[in-house]
CSV table of C-alpha atoms in Angstrom, one decimal:
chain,number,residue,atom,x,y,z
A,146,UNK,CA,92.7,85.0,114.7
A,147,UNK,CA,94.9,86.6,117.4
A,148,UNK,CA,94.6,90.5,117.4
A,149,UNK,CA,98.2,92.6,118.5
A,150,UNK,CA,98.3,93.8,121.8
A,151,UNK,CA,96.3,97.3,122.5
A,152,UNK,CA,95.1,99.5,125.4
A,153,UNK,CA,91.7,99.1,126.2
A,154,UNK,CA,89.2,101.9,127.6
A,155,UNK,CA,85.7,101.7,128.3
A,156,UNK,CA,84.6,105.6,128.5
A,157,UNK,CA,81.3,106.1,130.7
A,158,UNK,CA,80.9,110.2,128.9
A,159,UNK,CA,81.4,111.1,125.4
A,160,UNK,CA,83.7,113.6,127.3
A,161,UNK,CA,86.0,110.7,128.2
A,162,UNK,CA,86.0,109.5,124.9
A,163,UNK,CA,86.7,112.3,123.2
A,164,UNK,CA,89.9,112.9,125.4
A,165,UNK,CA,91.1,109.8,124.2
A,166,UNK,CA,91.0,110.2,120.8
A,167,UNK,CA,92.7,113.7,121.1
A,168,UNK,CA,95.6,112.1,123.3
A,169,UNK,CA,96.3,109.1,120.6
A,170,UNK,CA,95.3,110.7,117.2
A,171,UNK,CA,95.3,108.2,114.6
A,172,UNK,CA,96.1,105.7,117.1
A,173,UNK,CA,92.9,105.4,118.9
A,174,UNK,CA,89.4,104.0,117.4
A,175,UNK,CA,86.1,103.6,118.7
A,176,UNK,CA,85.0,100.2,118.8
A,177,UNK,CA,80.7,99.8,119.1
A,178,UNK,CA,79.7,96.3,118.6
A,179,UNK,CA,82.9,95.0,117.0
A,180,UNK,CA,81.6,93.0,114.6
A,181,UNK,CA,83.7,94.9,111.5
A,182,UNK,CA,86.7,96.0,114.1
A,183,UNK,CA,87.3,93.0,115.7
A,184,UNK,CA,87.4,90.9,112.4
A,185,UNK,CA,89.8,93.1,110.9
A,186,UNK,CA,91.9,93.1,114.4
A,187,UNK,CA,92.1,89.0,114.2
A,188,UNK,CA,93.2,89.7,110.6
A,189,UNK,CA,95.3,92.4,111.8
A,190,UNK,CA,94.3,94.4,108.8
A,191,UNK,CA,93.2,97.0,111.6
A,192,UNK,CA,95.8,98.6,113.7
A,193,UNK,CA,94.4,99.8,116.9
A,194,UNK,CA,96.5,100.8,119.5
A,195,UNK,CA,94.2,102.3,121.7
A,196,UNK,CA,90.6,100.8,121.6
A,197,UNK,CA,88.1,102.8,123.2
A,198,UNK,CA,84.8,100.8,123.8
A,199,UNK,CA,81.6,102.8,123.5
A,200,UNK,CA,79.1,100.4,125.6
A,201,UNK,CA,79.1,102.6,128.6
A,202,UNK,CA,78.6,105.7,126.9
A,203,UNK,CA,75.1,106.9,127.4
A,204,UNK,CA,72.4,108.2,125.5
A,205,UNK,CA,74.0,106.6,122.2
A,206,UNK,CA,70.9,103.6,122.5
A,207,UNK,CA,67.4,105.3,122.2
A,208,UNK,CA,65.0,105.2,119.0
A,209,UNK,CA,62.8,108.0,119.0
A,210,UNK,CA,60.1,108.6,116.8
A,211,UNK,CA,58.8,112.4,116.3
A,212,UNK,CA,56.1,113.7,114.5
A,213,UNK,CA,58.5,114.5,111.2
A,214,UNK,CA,61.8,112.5,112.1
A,215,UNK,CA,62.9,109.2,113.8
A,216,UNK,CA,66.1,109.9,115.6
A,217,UNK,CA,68.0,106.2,116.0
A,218,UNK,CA,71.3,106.0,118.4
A,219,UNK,CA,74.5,104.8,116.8
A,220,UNK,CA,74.3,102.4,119.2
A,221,UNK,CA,71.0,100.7,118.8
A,222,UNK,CA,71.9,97.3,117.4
A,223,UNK,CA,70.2,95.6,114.1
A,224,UNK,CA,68.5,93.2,117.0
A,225,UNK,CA,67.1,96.3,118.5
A,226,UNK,CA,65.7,98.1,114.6
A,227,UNK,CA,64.5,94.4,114.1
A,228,UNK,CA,62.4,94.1,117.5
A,229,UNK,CA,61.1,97.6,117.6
A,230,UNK,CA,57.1,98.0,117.1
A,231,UNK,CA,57.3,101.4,116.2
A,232,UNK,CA,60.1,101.6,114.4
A,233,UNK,CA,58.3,99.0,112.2
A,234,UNK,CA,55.8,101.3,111.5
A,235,UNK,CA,56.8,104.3,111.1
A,236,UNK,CA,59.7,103.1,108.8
A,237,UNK,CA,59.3,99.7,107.9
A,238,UNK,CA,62.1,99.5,105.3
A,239,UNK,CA,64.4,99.7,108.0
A,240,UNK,CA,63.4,96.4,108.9
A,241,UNK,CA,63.5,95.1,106.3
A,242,UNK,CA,67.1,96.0,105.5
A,243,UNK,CA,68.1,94.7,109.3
A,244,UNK,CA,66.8,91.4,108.3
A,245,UNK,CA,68.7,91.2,105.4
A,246,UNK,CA,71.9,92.1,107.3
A,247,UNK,CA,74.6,89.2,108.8
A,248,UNK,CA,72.9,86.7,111.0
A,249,UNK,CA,71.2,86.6,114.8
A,250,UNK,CA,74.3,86.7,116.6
A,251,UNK,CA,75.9,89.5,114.8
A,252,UNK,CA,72.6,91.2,114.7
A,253,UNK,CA,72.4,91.7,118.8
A,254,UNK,CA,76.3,93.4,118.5
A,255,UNK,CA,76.4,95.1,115.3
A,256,UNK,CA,75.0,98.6,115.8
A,257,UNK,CA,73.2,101.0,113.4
A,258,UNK,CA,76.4,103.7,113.9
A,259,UNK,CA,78.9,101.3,113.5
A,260,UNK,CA,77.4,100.1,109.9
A,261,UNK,CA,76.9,103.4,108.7
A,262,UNK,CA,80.6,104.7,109.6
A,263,UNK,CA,82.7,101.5,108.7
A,264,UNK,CA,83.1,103.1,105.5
A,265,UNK,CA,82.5,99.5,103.6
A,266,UNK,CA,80.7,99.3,100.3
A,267,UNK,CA,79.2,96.2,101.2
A,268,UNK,CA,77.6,97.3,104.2
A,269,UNK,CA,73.7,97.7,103.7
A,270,UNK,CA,72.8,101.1,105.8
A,271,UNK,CA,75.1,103.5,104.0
A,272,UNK,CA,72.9,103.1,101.0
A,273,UNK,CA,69.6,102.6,103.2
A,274,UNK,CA,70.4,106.1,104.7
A,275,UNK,CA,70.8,108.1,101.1
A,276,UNK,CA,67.6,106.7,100.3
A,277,UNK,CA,66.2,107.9,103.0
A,278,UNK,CA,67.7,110.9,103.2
A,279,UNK,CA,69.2,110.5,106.4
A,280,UNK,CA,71.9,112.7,108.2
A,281,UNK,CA,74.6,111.6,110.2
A,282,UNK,CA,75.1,113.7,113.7
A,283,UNK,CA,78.8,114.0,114.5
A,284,UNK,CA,80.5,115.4,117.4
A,285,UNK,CA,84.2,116.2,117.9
A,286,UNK,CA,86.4,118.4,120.0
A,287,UNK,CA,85.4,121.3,118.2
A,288,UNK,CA,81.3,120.5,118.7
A,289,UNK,CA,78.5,118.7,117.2
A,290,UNK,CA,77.5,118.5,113.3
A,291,UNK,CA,75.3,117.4,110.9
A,292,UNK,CA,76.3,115.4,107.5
A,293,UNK,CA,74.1,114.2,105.3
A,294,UNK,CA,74.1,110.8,104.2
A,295,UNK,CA,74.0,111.9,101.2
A,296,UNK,CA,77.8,113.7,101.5
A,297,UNK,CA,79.1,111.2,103.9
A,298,UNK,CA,80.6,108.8,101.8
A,299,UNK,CA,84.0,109.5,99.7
A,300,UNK,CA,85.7,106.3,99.0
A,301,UNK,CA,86.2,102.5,100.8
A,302,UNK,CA,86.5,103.4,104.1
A,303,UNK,CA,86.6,107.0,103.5
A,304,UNK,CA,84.4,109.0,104.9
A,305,UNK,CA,83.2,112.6,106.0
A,306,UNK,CA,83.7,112.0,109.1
A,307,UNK,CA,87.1,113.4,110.8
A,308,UNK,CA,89.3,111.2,112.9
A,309,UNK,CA,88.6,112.6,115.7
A,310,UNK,CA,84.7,112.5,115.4
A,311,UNK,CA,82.0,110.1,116.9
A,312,UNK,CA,79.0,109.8,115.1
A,313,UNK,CA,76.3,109.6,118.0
A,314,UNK,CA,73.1,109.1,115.8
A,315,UNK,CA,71.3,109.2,112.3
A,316,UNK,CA,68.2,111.2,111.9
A,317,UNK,CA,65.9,110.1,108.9
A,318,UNK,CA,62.6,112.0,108.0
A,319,UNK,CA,59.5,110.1,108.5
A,320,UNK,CA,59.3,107.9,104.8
A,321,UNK,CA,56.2,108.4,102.7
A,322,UNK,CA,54.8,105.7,100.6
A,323,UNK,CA,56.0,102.0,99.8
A,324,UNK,CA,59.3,100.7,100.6
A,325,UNK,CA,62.1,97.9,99.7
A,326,UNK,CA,65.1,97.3,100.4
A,327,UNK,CA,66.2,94.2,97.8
A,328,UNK,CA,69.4,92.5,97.8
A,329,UNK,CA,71.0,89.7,96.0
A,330,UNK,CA,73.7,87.5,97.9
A,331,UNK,CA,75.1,84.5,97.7
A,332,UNK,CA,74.4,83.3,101.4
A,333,UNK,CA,73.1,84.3,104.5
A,334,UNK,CA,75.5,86.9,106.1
A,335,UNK,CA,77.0,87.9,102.8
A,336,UNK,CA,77.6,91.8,101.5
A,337,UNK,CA,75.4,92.2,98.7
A,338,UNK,CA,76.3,91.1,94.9
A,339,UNK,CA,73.6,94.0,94.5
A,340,UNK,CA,70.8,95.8,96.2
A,341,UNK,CA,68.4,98.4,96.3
A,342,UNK,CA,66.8,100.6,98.4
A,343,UNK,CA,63.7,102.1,97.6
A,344,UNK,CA,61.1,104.6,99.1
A,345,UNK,CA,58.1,105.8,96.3
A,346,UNK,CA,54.9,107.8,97.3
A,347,UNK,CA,51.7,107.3,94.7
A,348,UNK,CA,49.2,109.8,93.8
A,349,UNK,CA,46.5,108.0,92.2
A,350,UNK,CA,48.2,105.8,89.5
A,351,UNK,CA,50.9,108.2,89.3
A,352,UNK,CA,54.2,108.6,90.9
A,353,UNK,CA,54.6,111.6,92.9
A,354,UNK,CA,58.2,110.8,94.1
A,355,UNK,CA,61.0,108.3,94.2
A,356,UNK,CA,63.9,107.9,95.8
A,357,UNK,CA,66.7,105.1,95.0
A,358,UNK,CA,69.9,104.0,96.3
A,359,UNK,CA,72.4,101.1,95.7
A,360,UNK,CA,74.6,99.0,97.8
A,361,UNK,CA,78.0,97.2,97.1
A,362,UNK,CA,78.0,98.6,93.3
A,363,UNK,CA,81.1,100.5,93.7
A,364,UNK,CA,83.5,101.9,96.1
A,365,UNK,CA,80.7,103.9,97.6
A,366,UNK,CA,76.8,103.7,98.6
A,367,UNK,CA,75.0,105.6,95.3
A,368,UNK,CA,72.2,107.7,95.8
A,369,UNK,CA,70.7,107.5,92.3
A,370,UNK,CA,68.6,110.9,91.8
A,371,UNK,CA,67.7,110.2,87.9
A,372,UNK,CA,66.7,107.1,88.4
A,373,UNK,CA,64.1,108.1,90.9
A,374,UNK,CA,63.3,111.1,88.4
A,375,UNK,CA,63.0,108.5,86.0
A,376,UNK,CA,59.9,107.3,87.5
A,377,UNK,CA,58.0,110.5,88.7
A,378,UNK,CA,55.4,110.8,86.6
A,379,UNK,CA,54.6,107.4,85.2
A,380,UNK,CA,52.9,104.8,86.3
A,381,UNK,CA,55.4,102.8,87.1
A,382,UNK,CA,55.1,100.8,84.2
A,383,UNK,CA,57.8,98.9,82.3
A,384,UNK,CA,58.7,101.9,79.9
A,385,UNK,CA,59.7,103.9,83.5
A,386,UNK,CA,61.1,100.6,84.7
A,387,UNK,CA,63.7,100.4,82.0
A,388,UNK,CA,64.7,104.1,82.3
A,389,UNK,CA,65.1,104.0,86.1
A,390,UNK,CA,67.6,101.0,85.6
A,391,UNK,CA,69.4,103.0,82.8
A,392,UNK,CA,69.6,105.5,84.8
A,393,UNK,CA,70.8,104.0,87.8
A,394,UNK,CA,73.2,101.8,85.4
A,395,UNK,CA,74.7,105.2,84.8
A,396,UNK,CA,75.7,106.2,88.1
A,397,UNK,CA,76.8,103.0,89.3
A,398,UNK,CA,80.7,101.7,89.0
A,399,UNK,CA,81.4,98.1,90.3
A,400,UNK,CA,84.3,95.7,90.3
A,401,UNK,CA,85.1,92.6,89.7
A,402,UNK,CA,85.4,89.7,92.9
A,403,UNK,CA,84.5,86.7,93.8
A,404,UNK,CA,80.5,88.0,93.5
A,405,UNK,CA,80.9,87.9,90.0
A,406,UNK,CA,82.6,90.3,86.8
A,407,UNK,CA,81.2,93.3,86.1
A,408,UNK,CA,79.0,92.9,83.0
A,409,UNK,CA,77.0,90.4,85.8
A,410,UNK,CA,76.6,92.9,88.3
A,411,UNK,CA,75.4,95.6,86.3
A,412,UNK,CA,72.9,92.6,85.2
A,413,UNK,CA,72.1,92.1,88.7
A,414,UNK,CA,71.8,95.4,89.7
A,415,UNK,CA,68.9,95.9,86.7
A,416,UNK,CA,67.4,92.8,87.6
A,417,UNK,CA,67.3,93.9,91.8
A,418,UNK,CA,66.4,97.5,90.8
A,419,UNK,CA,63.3,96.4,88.4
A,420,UNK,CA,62.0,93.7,92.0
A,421,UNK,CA,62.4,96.9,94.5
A,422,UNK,CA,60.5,98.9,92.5
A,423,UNK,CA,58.2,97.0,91.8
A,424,UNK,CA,57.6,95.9,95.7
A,425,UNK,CA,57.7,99.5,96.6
A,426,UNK,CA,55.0,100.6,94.0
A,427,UNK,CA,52.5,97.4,95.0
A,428,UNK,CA,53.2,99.0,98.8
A,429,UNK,CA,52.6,102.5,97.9
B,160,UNK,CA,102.5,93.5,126.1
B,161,UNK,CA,99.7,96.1,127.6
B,162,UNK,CA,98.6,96.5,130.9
B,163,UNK,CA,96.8,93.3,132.3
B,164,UNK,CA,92.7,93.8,133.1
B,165,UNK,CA,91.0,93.1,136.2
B,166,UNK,CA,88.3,91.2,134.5
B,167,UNK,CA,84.8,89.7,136.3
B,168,UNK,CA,82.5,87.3,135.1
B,169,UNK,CA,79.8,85.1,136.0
B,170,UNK,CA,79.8,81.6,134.0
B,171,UNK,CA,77.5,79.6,134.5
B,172,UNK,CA,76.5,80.5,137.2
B,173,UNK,CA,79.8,80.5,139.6
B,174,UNK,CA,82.1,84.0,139.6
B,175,UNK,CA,85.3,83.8,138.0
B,176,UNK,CA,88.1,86.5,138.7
B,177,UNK,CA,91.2,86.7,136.8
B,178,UNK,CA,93.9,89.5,135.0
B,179,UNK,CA,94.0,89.2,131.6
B,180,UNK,CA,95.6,91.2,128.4
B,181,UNK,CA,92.8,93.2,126.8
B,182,UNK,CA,93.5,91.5,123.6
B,183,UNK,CA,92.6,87.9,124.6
B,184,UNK,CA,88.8,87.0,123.2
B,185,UNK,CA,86.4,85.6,125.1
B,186,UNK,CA,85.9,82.2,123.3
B,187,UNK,CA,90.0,81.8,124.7
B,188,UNK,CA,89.0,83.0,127.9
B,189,UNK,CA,86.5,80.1,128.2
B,190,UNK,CA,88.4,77.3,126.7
B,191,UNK,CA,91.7,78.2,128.2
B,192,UNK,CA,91.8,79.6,131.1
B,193,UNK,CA,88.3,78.4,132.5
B,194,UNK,CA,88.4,75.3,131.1
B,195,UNK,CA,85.0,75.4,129.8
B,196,UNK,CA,85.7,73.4,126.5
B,197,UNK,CA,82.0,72.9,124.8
B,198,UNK,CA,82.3,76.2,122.7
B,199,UNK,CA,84.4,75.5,120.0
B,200,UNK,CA,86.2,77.4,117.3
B,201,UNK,CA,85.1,76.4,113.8
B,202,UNK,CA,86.7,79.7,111.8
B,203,UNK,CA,88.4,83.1,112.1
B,204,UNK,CA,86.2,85.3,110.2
B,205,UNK,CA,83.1,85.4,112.9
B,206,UNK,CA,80.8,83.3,110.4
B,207,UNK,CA,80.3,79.9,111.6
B,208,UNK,CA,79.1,80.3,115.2
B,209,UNK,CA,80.4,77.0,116.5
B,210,UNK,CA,81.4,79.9,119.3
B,211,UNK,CA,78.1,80.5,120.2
B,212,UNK,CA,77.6,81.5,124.3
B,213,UNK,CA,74.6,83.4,125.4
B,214,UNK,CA,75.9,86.7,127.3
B,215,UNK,CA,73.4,89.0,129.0
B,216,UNK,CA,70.8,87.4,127.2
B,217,UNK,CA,72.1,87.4,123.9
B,218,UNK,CA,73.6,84.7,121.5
B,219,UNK,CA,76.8,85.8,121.0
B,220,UNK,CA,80.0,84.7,119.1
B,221,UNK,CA,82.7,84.7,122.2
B,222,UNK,CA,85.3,84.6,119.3
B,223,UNK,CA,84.1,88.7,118.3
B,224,UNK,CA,84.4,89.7,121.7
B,225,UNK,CA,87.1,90.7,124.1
B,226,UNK,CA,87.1,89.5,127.8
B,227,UNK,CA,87.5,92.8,128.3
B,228,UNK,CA,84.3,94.2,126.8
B,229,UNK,CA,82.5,91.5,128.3
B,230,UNK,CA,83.7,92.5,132.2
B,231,UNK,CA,80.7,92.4,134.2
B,232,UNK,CA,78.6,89.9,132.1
B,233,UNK,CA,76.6,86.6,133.0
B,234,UNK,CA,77.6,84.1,130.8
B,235,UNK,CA,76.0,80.7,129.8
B,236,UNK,CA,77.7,78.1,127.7
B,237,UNK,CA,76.5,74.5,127.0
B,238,UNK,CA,77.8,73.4,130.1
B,239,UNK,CA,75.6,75.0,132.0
B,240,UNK,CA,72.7,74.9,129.9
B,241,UNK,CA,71.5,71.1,131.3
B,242,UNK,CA,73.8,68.2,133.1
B,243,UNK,CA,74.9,64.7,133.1
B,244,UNK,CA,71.5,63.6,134.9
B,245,UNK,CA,69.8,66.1,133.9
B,246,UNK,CA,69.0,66.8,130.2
B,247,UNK,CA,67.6,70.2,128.5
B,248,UNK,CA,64.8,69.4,126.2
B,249,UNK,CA,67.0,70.9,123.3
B,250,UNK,CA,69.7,68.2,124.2
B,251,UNK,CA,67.3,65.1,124.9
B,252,UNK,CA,65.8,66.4,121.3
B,253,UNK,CA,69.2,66.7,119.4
B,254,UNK,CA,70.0,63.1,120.6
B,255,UNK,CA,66.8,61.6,120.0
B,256,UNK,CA,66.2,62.9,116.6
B,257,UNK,CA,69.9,63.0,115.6
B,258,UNK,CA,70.6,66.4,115.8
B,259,UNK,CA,74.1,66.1,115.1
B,260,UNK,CA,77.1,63.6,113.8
B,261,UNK,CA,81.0,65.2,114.5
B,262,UNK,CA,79.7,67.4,117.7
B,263,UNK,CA,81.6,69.9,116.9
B,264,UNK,CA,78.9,72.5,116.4
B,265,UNK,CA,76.2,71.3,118.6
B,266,UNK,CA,77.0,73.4,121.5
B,267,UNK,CA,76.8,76.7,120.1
B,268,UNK,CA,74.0,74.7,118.0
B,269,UNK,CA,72.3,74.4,121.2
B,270,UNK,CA,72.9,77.1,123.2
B,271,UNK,CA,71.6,79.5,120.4
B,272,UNK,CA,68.5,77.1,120.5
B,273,UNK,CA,67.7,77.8,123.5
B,274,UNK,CA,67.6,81.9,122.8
B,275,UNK,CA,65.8,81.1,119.5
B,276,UNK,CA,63.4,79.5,121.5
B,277,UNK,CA,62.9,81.9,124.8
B,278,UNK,CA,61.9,84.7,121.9
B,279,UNK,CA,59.6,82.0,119.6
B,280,UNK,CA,58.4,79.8,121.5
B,281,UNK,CA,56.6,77.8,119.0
B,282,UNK,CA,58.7,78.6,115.6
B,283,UNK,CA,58.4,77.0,111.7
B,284,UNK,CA,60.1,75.7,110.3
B,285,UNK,CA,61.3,78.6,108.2
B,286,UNK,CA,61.6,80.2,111.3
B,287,UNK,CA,64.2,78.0,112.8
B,288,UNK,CA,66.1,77.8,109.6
B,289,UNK,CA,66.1,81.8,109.7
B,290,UNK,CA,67.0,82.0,113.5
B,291,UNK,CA,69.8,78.8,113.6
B,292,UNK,CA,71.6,81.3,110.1
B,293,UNK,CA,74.4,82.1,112.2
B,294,UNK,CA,75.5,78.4,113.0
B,295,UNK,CA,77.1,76.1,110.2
B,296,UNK,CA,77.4,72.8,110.3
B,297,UNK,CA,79.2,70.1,108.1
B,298,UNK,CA,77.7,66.8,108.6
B,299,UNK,CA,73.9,67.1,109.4
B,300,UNK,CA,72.6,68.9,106.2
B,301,UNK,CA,70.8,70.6,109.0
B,302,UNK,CA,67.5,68.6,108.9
B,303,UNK,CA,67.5,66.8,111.9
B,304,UNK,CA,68.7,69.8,113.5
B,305,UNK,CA,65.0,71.3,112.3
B,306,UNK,CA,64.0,68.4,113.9
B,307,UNK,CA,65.0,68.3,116.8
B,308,UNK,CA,64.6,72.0,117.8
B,309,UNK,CA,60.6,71.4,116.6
B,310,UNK,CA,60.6,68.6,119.1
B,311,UNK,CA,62.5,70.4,121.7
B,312,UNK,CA,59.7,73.2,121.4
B,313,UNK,CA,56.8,71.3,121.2
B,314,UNK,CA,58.2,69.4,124.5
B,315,UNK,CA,58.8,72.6,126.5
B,316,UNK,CA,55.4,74.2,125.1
B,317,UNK,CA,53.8,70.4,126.2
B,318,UNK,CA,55.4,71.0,129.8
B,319,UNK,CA,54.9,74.8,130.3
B,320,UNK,CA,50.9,73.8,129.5
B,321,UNK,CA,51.0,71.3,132.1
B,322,UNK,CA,52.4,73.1,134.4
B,323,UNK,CA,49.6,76.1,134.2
């Protein structure tokens, strides 16, 4: 509960924040809307020395919607993805997936930036973002970059990014066709046992593409490409069904906690799979 | 120790100045050095809620925020949310319809009520259940606590029409 003792800095420029982190090195974390940092600080399973807080950092909170792309800030909060008209339009799984995610009070701190660079398996945008495609923009003393979702994840809590990077936004091309994001938990504000995101666009009775991710099922997010290639093609029925889940069985790798051994969360994993297909396809 | 903070709030209503290390949370910042006892702490891992203040018009859990980070906010905890003479309909419901046994939860209970309510004026059922997720409590099996924030509602909408 009681955090050790660190500096605090609250930044109004990226400028100012990226001094910081070049001063203190490994020392020195960004800190958005707390709700993974702070936890691990009471815990003291984080060791922050130098906390640098990003709230008065600007242009880090629009959502903007283009013609092709949404551009969301990394620090528009789950509240704000939940609330936002256009946003649940234009890519309604997002929604979706920020309901599913902790509960109201976390919601209105927790920020789409800080869930996507924590780094934690069970965290439900990492996988979100590979479905969609997403790329992650990252700037750091040397400049600005792009890193797709895709590429950003290596291990728990290991990540593309460099330590002395801030990720300042995620870009996602507009989705085509149905959406769902599925998960299985065992509460309200739990990491997934399992869960699926998925994005399919129908032509006819036919799927013309599929794309298919999966959260908590190993030590990354896992962007499944054959298990959406598993479905293009067919109609979706329960012949594709069965591949996509075979396929997707294949790329996954979990471990065994207090969600269950493995043999039941590959089951679970099928089982999720097989409902967020199907809920994408009747939306398609 | 680091360098003390020169840390301003507004709770309740009335400005409160003070140094402070930037380690110390808020929900200690309340409790112990304002004396504002009503939010509680109910567990260490940010899940319970029992916490529960609303801070720039949002329900937040003061235990997952720093006094620091919050320098500069408006703050409103049960205390301030109604009084000894004068009730909130959220309070006059809980204690009509048994909204709560121990205590221990109700004010974060309550004050993240009263946000539920300012966004959904007129919520179901499964909407309350849904928008209360971030508050546990032990002894209520949470029913009357359905209750009483239905009642609550239909008492402010009741009030609001007659006022129009």
């Amino acid at each position: 509960m009681i955090p050790a003792v660190f500096e605090y800095y609250r930044p109004k420029d990226m400028a100012g924040v990226l001094s910081l982190l070049e001063e203190h090195g490994d020392d020195a974390r960004v800190m958005a809307g707390g709700h993974s940092l702070i936890p691990l600080m009471k815990l003291r399973m984080a060791d922050v020395p130098h906390l640098i807080d990003l709230q008065d950092v600007g242009g880090l909170s629009g959502i903007d919607i283009g013609s092709d792309s949404i551009r969301i800030g990394a620090m528009v909060t789950q509240s704000d993805i939940i609330d936002h008209a256009g946003l649940a339009s234009a890519a309604p799984i997002l929604r979706e997936a920020a309901l599913q995610i902790a509960d109201p009070q976390v919601r209105y701190m927790g920020t789409v930036g800080g869930n996507v660079a924590n780094g934690d398996p069970g965290n439900d945008m990492p996988g979100l973002m590979q479905c969609l495609n997403a790329t992650f923009a990252v700037i750091g003393p040397d400049g600005e970059r792009d890193i797709p979702a895709r590429e950003f994840y290596e291990a728990a809590y290991m990540t593309a990014r460099e330590d002395e990077e801030v990720l300042t936004a995620v870009t996602i091309p507009l989705p085509r066709g149905g959406y769902a994001y599925e998960k299985q938990k065992r509460k309200i504000g739990d990491y997934a046992t399992a869960a699926a995101a998925v994005q399919i666009v129908r032509d006819g009775d036919t799927c013309a593409s599929a794309s298919i991710a999966m959260t908590n099922l190993s030590d990354t997010p896992i962007y499944s490409e054959e298990a959406g290639t598993a479905l293009v093609g067919t109609s979706v029925d329960d012949a594709a069904l069965k591949a996509a889940a075979t396929a997707m069985l294949g790329d996954i790798d979990p471990t065994e906690d207090n969600r269950g051994p493995v043999a039941f969360k590959n089951h679970v994993a099928g089982v999720i799979l097989r409902r967020a297909i199907e809920r994408a396809w009747s939306r398609a | 120790m680091s360098k003390k903070m020169h840390i301003k709030l507004n709770v309740n209503g009335k400005d409160e100045e003070f140094l402070a290390e930037p380690r110390e949370l808020l929900i200690y910042t309340l409790r112990e050095r304002l004396n504002i006892t009503g939010p509680h702490i109910g567990c260490d891992t940010s899940h319970c809620g029992a916490c529960t203040v609303t801070i720039n018009g949002k329900s937040v859990k003061s235990c997952t925020m720093f006094a620091a980070q919050a320098d500069g906010a408006e703050i409103t905890t049960i205390e301030g949310i109604g009084g000894a003479d004068e009730l909130h309909p959220l309070q006059t419901a809980f204690k009509e319809h048994h909204g709560l046994q121990c205590g221990f939860c109700t004010p974060g209970m309550i004050t993240r009520a009263t946000k539920l309510l300012e966004e959904n004026p007129d919520p179901t059922e499964e909407e309350i259940r849904f928008g209360m997720a971030g508050n546990i409590c032990r002894c209520t099996g949470y029913q009357n606590i359905v209750k009483s924030i239905r009642a609550a509602a239909a008492e402010m909408n009741a009030a609001k029409e007659a006022a129009e």
